[in-house]
């Protein structure tokens, strides 16, 4: 499967996400948070700088846990200012049968 290039909106969303993560780790070192999330410090550095604007979902989940930020809050950061923004599903809607 060929991966489509990111849109300008997605790149901007990635920059917002990176900035939010940087603010959230205030008082903690980049290395400390990266290791707690199970990623390399260089990966976290790239995410925070906006050079990796679309990190893997698992990476975002691990960062949310390492920083104590609800995943829904990070999703809101990503979705802000996105065109045709979809509504976030309620947890019950995510239940698997």
mmCIF file of N, CA and C in Angstrom:
data_model
loop_
_atom_site.group_PDB
_atom_site.id
_atom_site.type_symbol
_atom_site.label_atom_id
_atom_site.label_comp_id
_atom_site.label_asym_id
_atom_site.label_seq_id
_atom_site.Cartn_x
_atom_site.Cartn_y
_atom_site.Cartn_z
ATOM 1 N N UNK A 1 0.844 -1.162 0.000
ATOM 2 C CA UNK A 1 0.000 0.000 0.000
ATOM 3 C C UNK A 1 0.899 1.238 0.000
ATOM 4 N N UNK A 2 0.591 2.169 -0.873
ATOM 5 C CA UNK A 2 1.360 3.400 -0.970
ATOM 6 C C UNK A 2 0.800 4.419 0.014
ATOM 7 N N UNK A 3 1.675 5.009 0.768
ATOM 8 C CA UNK A 3 1.244 6.016 1.739
ATOM 9 C C UNK A 3 1.124 7.365 1.037
ATOM 10 N N UNK A 4 -0.009 8.010 1.239
ATOM 11 C CA UNK A 4 -0.256 9.317 0.645
ATOM 12 C C UNK A 4 0.534 10.384 1.397
ATOM 13 N N UNK A 5 1.005 11.411 0.674
ATOM 14 C CA UNK A 5 1.686 12.508 1.372
ATOM 15 C C UNK A 5 0.727 13.207 2.335
ATOM 16 N N UNK A 6 1.269 13.747 3.393
ATOM 17 C CA UNK A 6 0.440 14.467 4.355
ATOM 18 C C UNK A 6 -0.047 15.776 3.747
ATOM 19 N N UNK A 7 -1.254 16.146 4.111
ATOM 20 C CA UNK A 7 -1.806 17.424 3.668
ATOM 21 C C UNK A 7 -1.211 18.539 4.532
ATOM 22 N N UNK A 8 -1.296 19.784 4.076
ATOM 23 C CA UNK A 8 -0.832 20.889 4.920
ATOM 24 C C UNK A 8 -1.538 20.916 6.277
ATOM 25 N N UNK A 9 -2.818 20.544 6.301
ATOM 26 C CA UNK A 9 -3.560 20.514 7.564
ATOM 27 C C UNK A 9 -3.003 19.454 8.506
ATOM 28 N N UNK A 10 -2.630 18.300 7.957
ATOM 29 C CA UNK A 10 -2.062 17.233 8.781
ATOM 30 C C UNK A 10 -0.683 17.617 9.315
ATOM 31 N N UNK A 11 0.087 18.301 8.499
ATOM 32 C CA UNK A 11 1.400 18.771 8.951
ATOM 33 C C UNK A 11 1.230 19.776 10.085
ATOM 34 N N UNK A 12 0.278 20.698 9.932
ATOM 35 C CA UNK A 12 0.004 21.675 10.996
ATOM 36 C C UNK A 12 -0.479 20.971 12.258
ATOM 37 N N UNK A 13 -1.307 19.940 12.097
ATOM 38 C CA UNK A 13 -1.801 19.180 13.250
ATOM 39 C C UNK A 13 -0.643 18.503 13.973
ATOM 40 N N UNK A 14 0.296 17.963 13.222
ATOM 41 C CA UNK A 14 1.467 17.336 13.822
ATOM 42 C C UNK A 14 2.315 18.324 14.599
ATOM 43 N N UNK A 15 2.415 19.538 14.078
ATOM 44 C CA UNK A 15 3.167 20.577 14.798
ATOM 45 C C UNK A 15 2.464 20.952 16.099
ATOM 46 N N UNK A 16 1.123 21.032 16.047
ATOM 47 C CA UNK A 16 0.364 21.325 17.278
ATOM 48 C C UNK A 16 0.559 20.211 18.300
ATOM 49 N N UNK A 17 0.501 18.979 17.818
ATOM 50 C CA UNK A 17 0.690 17.831 18.707
ATOM 51 C C UNK A 17 2.067 17.890 19.361
ATOM 52 N N UNK A 18 3.094 18.130 18.561
ATOM 53 C CA UNK A 18 4.450 18.214 19.098
ATOM 54 C C UNK A 18 4.600 19.309 20.132
ATOM 55 N N UNK A 19 4.019 20.470 19.842
ATOM 56 C CA UNK A 19 4.088 21.589 20.791
ATOM 57 C C UNK A 19 3.365 21.240 22.088
ATOM 58 N N UNK A 20 2.232 20.578 21.983
ATOM 59 C CA UNK A 20 1.474 20.180 23.179
ATOM 60 C C UNK A 20 2.253 19.175 24.018
ATOM 61 N N UNK A 21 2.909 18.240 23.364
ATOM 62 C CA UNK A 21 3.707 17.256 24.091
ATOM 63 C C UNK A 21 4.884 17.931 24.796
ATOM 64 N N UNK A 22 5.499 18.882 24.120
ATOM 65 C CA UNK A 22 6.626 19.606 24.719
ATOM 66 C C UNK A 22 6.172 20.360 25.972
ATOM 67 N N UNK A 23 5.026 21.022 25.896
ATOM 68 C CA UNK A 23 4.482 21.738 27.057
ATOM 69 C C UNK A 23 4.150 20.749 28.175
ATOM 70 N N UNK A 24 3.572 19.605 27.811
ATOM 71 C CA UNK A 24 3.146 18.618 28.811
ATOM 72 C C UNK A 24 4.321 18.015 29.574
ATOM 73 N N UNK A 25 5.467 17.939 28.958
ATOM 74 C CA UNK A 25 6.612 17.342 29.664
ATOM 75 C C UNK A 25 7.422 18.376 30.436
ATOM 76 N N UNK A 26 6.928 19.591 30.547
ATOM 77 C CA UNK A 26 7.629 20.646 31.288
ATOM 78 C C UNK A 26 8.102 20.112 32.633
ATOM 79 N N UNK A 27 9.371 20.340 32.919
ATOM 80 C CA UNK A 27 9.932 19.859 34.179
ATOM 81 C C UNK A 27 10.522 18.461 34.086
ATOM 82 N N UNK A 28 10.255 17.764 33.001
ATOM 83 C CA UNK A 28 10.831 16.426 32.797
ATOM 84 C C UNK A 28 11.734 16.480 31.575
ATOM 85 N N UNK A 29 12.807 15.749 31.603
ATOM 86 C CA UNK A 29 13.718 15.774 30.461
ATOM 87 C C UNK A 29 13.136 14.988 29.294
ATOM 88 N N UNK A 30 13.586 15.344 28.115
ATOM 89 C CA UNK A 30 13.167 14.647 26.906
ATOM 90 C C UNK A 30 13.546 13.166 27.003
ATOM 91 N N UNK A 31 14.739 12.890 27.482
ATOM 92 C CA UNK A 31 15.204 11.502 27.607
ATOM 93 C C UNK A 31 14.323 10.727 28.575
ATOM 94 N N UNK A 32 13.993 11.319 29.705
ATOM 95 C CA UNK A 32 13.150 10.652 30.706
ATOM 96 C C UNK A 32 11.793 10.267 30.114
ATOM 97 N N UNK A 33 11.157 11.203 29.426
ATOM 98 C CA UNK A 33 9.831 10.942 28.859
ATOM 99 C C UNK A 33 9.924 9.924 27.726
ATOM 100 N N UNK A 34 10.929 10.059 26.881
ATOM 101 C CA UNK A 34 11.089 9.113 25.774
ATOM 102 C C UNK A 34 11.257 7.690 26.300
ATOM 103 N N UNK A 35 12.116 7.517 27.285
ATOM 104 C CA UNK A 35 12.330 6.177 27.837
ATOM 105 C C UNK A 35 11.073 5.642 28.511
ATOM 106 N N UNK A 36 10.331 6.510 29.201
ATOM 107 C CA UNK A 36 9.081 6.081 29.837
ATOM 108 C C UNK A 36 8.055 5.651 28.793
ATOM 109 N N UNK A 37 8.109 6.260 27.616
ATOM 110 C CA UNK A 37 7.169 5.926 26.544
ATOM 111 C C UNK A 37 7.673 4.773 25.676
ATOM 112 N N UNK A 38 8.913 4.356 25.884
ATOM 113 C CA UNK A 38 9.462 3.258 25.093
ATOM 114 C C UNK A 38 9.873 3.662 23.690
ATOM 115 N N UNK A 39 10.218 4.936 23.509
ATOM 116 C CA UNK A 39 10.680 5.408 22.201
ATOM 117 C C UNK A 39 12.053 6.042 22.376
ATOM 118 N N UNK A 40 12.722 6.279 21.274
ATOM 119 C CA UNK A 40 14.039 6.897 21.368
ATOM 120 C C UNK A 40 13.899 8.395 21.623
ATOM 121 N N UNK A 41 14.873 8.968 22.304
ATOM 122 C CA UNK A 41 14.848 10.421 22.493
ATOM 123 C C UNK A 41 14.804 11.170 21.159
ATOM 124 N N UNK A 42 15.483 10.650 20.147
ATOM 125 C CA UNK A 42 15.474 11.309 18.839
ATOM 126 C C UNK A 42 14.076 11.317 18.234
ATOM 127 N N UNK A 43 13.321 10.240 18.413
ATOM 128 C CA UNK A 43 11.941 10.211 17.911
ATOM 129 C C UNK A 43 11.104 11.268 18.607
ATOM 130 N N UNK A 44 11.212 11.365 19.921
ATOM 131 C CA UNK A 44 10.452 12.382 20.646
ATOM 132 C C UNK A 44 10.892 13.779 20.226
ATOM 133 N N UNK A 45 12.180 13.972 20.030
ATOM 134 C CA UNK A 45 12.696 15.272 19.589
ATOM 135 C C UNK A 45 12.071 15.652 18.243
ATOM 136 N N UNK A 46 11.998 14.699 17.324
ATOM 137 C CA UNK A 46 11.406 14.959 16.003
ATOM 138 C C UNK A 46 9.915 15.271 16.110
ATOM 139 N N UNK A 47 9.208 14.533 16.958
ATOM 140 C CA UNK A 47 7.765 14.786 17.129
ATOM 141 C C UNK A 47 7.556 16.189 17.688
ATOM 142 N N UNK A 48 8.289 16.524 18.739
ATOM 143 C CA UNK A 48 8.128 17.838 19.364
ATOM 144 C C UNK A 48 8.488 18.979 18.419
ATOM 145 N N UNK A 49 9.453 18.756 17.544
ATOM 146 C CA UNK A 49 9.890 19.795 16.608
ATOM 147 C C UNK A 49 8.999 19.872 15.372
ATOM 148 N N UNK A 50 8.061 18.939 15.234
ATOM 149 C CA UNK A 50 7.197 18.934 14.061
ATOM 150 C C UNK A 50 7.838 18.302 12.842
ATOM 151 N N UNK A 51 8.991 17.658 13.014
ATOM 152 C CA UNK A 51 9.656 16.990 11.896
ATOM 153 C C UNK A 51 9.127 15.576 11.682
ATOM 154 N N UNK A 52 8.336 15.088 12.609
ATOM 155 C CA UNK A 52 7.642 13.805 12.483
ATOM 156 C C UNK A 52 6.180 14.090 12.804
ATOM 157 N N UNK A 53 5.457 14.699 11.832
ATOM 158 C CA UNK A 53 4.113 15.210 12.120
ATOM 159 C C UNK A 53 3.025 14.152 12.243
ATOM 160 N N UNK A 54 3.318 12.921 11.848
ATOM 161 C CA UNK A 54 2.297 11.872 11.941
ATOM 162 C C UNK A 54 2.896 10.634 12.605
ATOM 163 N N UNK A 55 3.169 10.723 13.913
ATOM 164 C CA UNK A 55 3.737 9.558 14.594
ATOM 165 C C UNK A 55 2.749 8.400 14.619
ATOM 166 N N UNK A 56 3.283 7.208 14.773
ATOM 167 C CA UNK A 56 2.441 6.009 14.836
ATOM 168 C C UNK A 56 1.472 6.107 16.011
ATOM 169 N N UNK A 57 0.302 5.514 15.840
ATOM 170 C CA UNK A 57 -0.722 5.545 16.882
ATOM 171 C C UNK A 57 -0.179 4.997 18.195
ATOM 172 N N UNK A 58 0.528 3.881 18.136
ATOM 173 C CA UNK A 58 1.087 3.288 19.348
ATOM 174 C C UNK A 58 2.045 4.226 20.058
ATOM 175 N N UNK A 59 2.790 4.999 19.301
ATOM 176 C CA UNK A 59 3.703 5.983 19.884
ATOM 177 C C UNK A 59 2.925 7.049 20.636
ATOM 178 N N UNK A 60 1.839 7.530 20.035
ATOM 179 C CA UNK A 60 1.011 8.554 20.686
ATOM 180 C C UNK A 60 0.375 7.989 21.957
ATOM 181 N N UNK A 61 -0.081 6.744 21.895
ATOM 182 C CA UNK A 61 -0.668 6.103 23.081
ATOM 183 C C UNK A 61 0.371 6.030 24.202
ATOM 184 N N UNK A 62 1.571 5.583 23.879
ATOM 185 C CA UNK A 62 2.619 5.464 24.902
ATOM 186 C C UNK A 62 3.016 6.826 25.463
ATOM 187 N N UNK A 63 3.052 7.852 24.624
ATOM 188 C CA UNK A 63 3.357 9.200 25.110
ATOM 189 C C UNK A 63 2.252 9.718 26.016
ATOM 190 N N UNK A 64 1.004 9.420 25.666
ATOM 191 C CA UNK A 64 -0.103 9.877 26.517
ATOM 192 C C UNK A 64 0.006 9.243 27.903
ATOM 193 N N UNK A 65 0.374 7.971 27.950
ATOM 194 C CA UNK A 65 0.531 7.292 29.236
ATOM 195 C C UNK A 65 1.733 7.828 30.005
ATOM 196 N N UNK A 66 2.847 8.018 29.316
ATOM 197 C CA UNK A 66 4.063 8.495 29.981
ATOM 198 C C UNK A 66 3.883 9.895 30.557
ATOM 199 N N UNK A 67 3.071 10.708 29.891
ATOM 200 C CA UNK A 67 2.859 12.087 30.330
ATOM 201 C C UNK A 67 1.604 12.264 31.178
ATOM 202 N N UNK A 68 0.793 11.209 31.283
ATOM 203 C CA UNK A 68 -0.446 11.313 32.054
ATOM 204 C C UNK A 68 -1.488 12.194 31.391
ATOM 205 N N UNK A 69 -1.487 12.196 30.066
ATOM 206 C CA UNK A 69 -2.448 12.991 29.298
ATOM 207 C C UNK A 69 -3.468 12.030 28.699
ATOM 208 N N UNK A 70 -4.760 12.281 28.874
ATOM 209 C CA UNK A 70 -5.750 11.417 28.222
ATOM 210 C C UNK A 70 -5.560 11.425 26.700
ATOM 211 N N UNK A 71 -5.650 10.276 26.105
ATOM 212 C CA UNK A 71 -5.503 10.149 24.659
ATOM 213 C C UNK A 71 -6.499 11.043 23.924
ATOM 214 N N UNK A 72 -7.682 11.198 24.507
ATOM 215 C CA UNK A 72 -8.705 12.048 23.886
ATOM 216 C C UNK A 72 -8.229 13.494 23.782
ATOM 217 N N UNK A 73 -7.460 13.951 24.767
ATOM 218 C CA UNK A 73 -6.934 15.319 24.724
ATOM 219 C C UNK A 73 -5.956 15.485 23.566
ATOM 220 N N UNK A 74 -5.117 14.480 23.338
ATOM 221 C CA UNK A 74 -4.184 14.553 22.218
ATOM 222 C C UNK A 74 -4.930 14.485 20.889
ATOM 223 N N UNK A 75 -6.002 13.701 20.841
ATOM 224 C CA UNK A 75 -6.820 13.651 19.623
ATOM 225 C C UNK A 75 -7.436 15.013 19.342
ATOM 226 N N UNK A 76 -7.891 15.687 20.383
ATOM 227 C CA UNK A 76 -8.472 17.027 20.206
ATOM 228 C C UNK A 76 -7.442 18.005 19.654
ATOM 229 N N UNK A 77 -6.214 17.922 20.150
ATOM 230 C CA UNK A 77 -5.144 18.790 19.639
ATOM 231 C C UNK A 77 -4.957 18.531 18.150
ATOM 232 N N UNK A 78 -4.928 17.267 17.775
ATOM 233 C CA UNK A 78 -4.726 16.893 16.371
ATOM 234 C C UNK A 78 -5.886 17.379 15.506
ATOM 235 N N UNK A 79 -7.106 17.221 15.987
ATOM 236 C CA UNK A 79 -8.285 17.515 15.167
ATOM 237 C C UNK A 79 -8.657 18.993 15.102
ATOM 238 N N UNK A 80 -8.122 19.806 15.998
ATOM 239 C CA UNK A 80 -8.425 21.234 15.975
ATOM 240 C C UNK A 80 -8.031 21.816 14.622
ATOM 241 N N UNK A 81 -8.939 22.587 14.037
ATOM 242 C CA UNK A 81 -8.710 23.263 12.750
ATOM 243 C C UNK A 81 -8.617 22.326 11.552
ATOM 244 N N UNK A 82 -8.973 21.063 11.718
ATOM 245 C CA UNK A 82 -8.984 20.154 10.571
ATOM 246 C C UNK A 82 -10.298 20.339 9.824
ATOM 247 N N UNK A 83 -10.256 20.361 8.498
ATOM 248 C CA UNK A 83 -11.506 20.489 7.747
ATOM 249 C C UNK A 83 -12.365 19.245 7.926
ATOM 250 N N UNK A 84 -13.664 19.442 7.905
ATOM 251 C CA UNK A 84 -14.611 18.327 8.042
ATOM 252 C C UNK A 84 -14.259 17.448 9.228
ATOM 253 N N UNK A 85 -14.036 18.089 10.332
ATOM 254 C CA UNK A 85 -13.620 17.393 11.549
ATOM 255 C C UNK A 85 -14.678 16.397 11.997
ATOM 256 N N UNK A 86 -14.300 15.118 12.093
ATOM 257 C CA UNK A 86 -15.265 14.123 12.573
ATOM 258 C C UNK A 86 -15.443 14.225 14.083
ATOM 259 N N UNK A 87 -16.610 13.868 14.541
ATOM 260 C CA UNK A 87 -16.861 13.828 15.983
ATOM 261 C C UNK A 87 -16.136 12.625 16.569
ATOM 262 N N UNK A 88 -15.608 12.785 17.761
ATOM 263 C CA UNK A 88 -14.965 11.659 18.429
ATOM 264 C C UNK A 88 -16.030 10.700 18.939
ATOM 265 N N UNK A 89 -15.837 9.396 18.725
ATOM 266 C CA UNK A 89 -16.825 8.428 19.207
ATOM 267 C C UNK A 89 -16.777 8.301 20.722
ATOM 268 N N UNK A 90 -17.885 7.951 21.282
ATOM 269 C CA UNK A 90 -17.958 7.664 22.716
ATOM 270 C C UNK A 90 -17.320 6.291 22.947
ATOM 271 N N UNK A 91 -16.747 6.053 24.116
ATOM 272 C CA UNK A 91 -16.127 4.755 24.376
ATOM 273 C C UNK A 91 -17.039 3.569 24.089
ATOM 274 N N UNK A 92 -18.340 3.687 24.360
ATOM 275 C CA UNK A 92 -19.259 2.573 24.102
ATOM 276 C C UNK A 92 -19.296 2.232 22.619
ATOM 277 N N UNK A 93 -19.096 3.230 21.763
ATOM 278 C CA UNK A 93 -19.113 2.992 20.324
ATOM 279 C C UNK A 93 -17.882 2.217 19.875
ATOM 280 N N UNK A 94 -16.869 2.148 20.722
ATOM 281 C CA UNK A 94 -15.648 1.438 20.370
ATOM 282 C C UNK A 94 -15.679 -0.029 20.777
ATOM 283 N N UNK A 95 -16.709 -0.430 21.486
ATOM 284 C CA UNK A 95 -16.791 -1.811 21.968
ATOM 285 C C UNK A 95 -16.799 -2.784 20.797
ATOM 286 N N UNK A 96 -16.022 -3.835 20.951
ATOM 287 C CA UNK A 96 -15.973 -4.878 19.929
ATOM 288 C C UNK A 96 -16.965 -5.969 20.280
ATOM 289 N N UNK A 97 -17.646 -6.457 19.285
ATOM 290 C CA UNK A 97 -18.615 -7.541 19.520
ATOM 291 C C UNK A 97 -17.939 -8.881 19.547
#
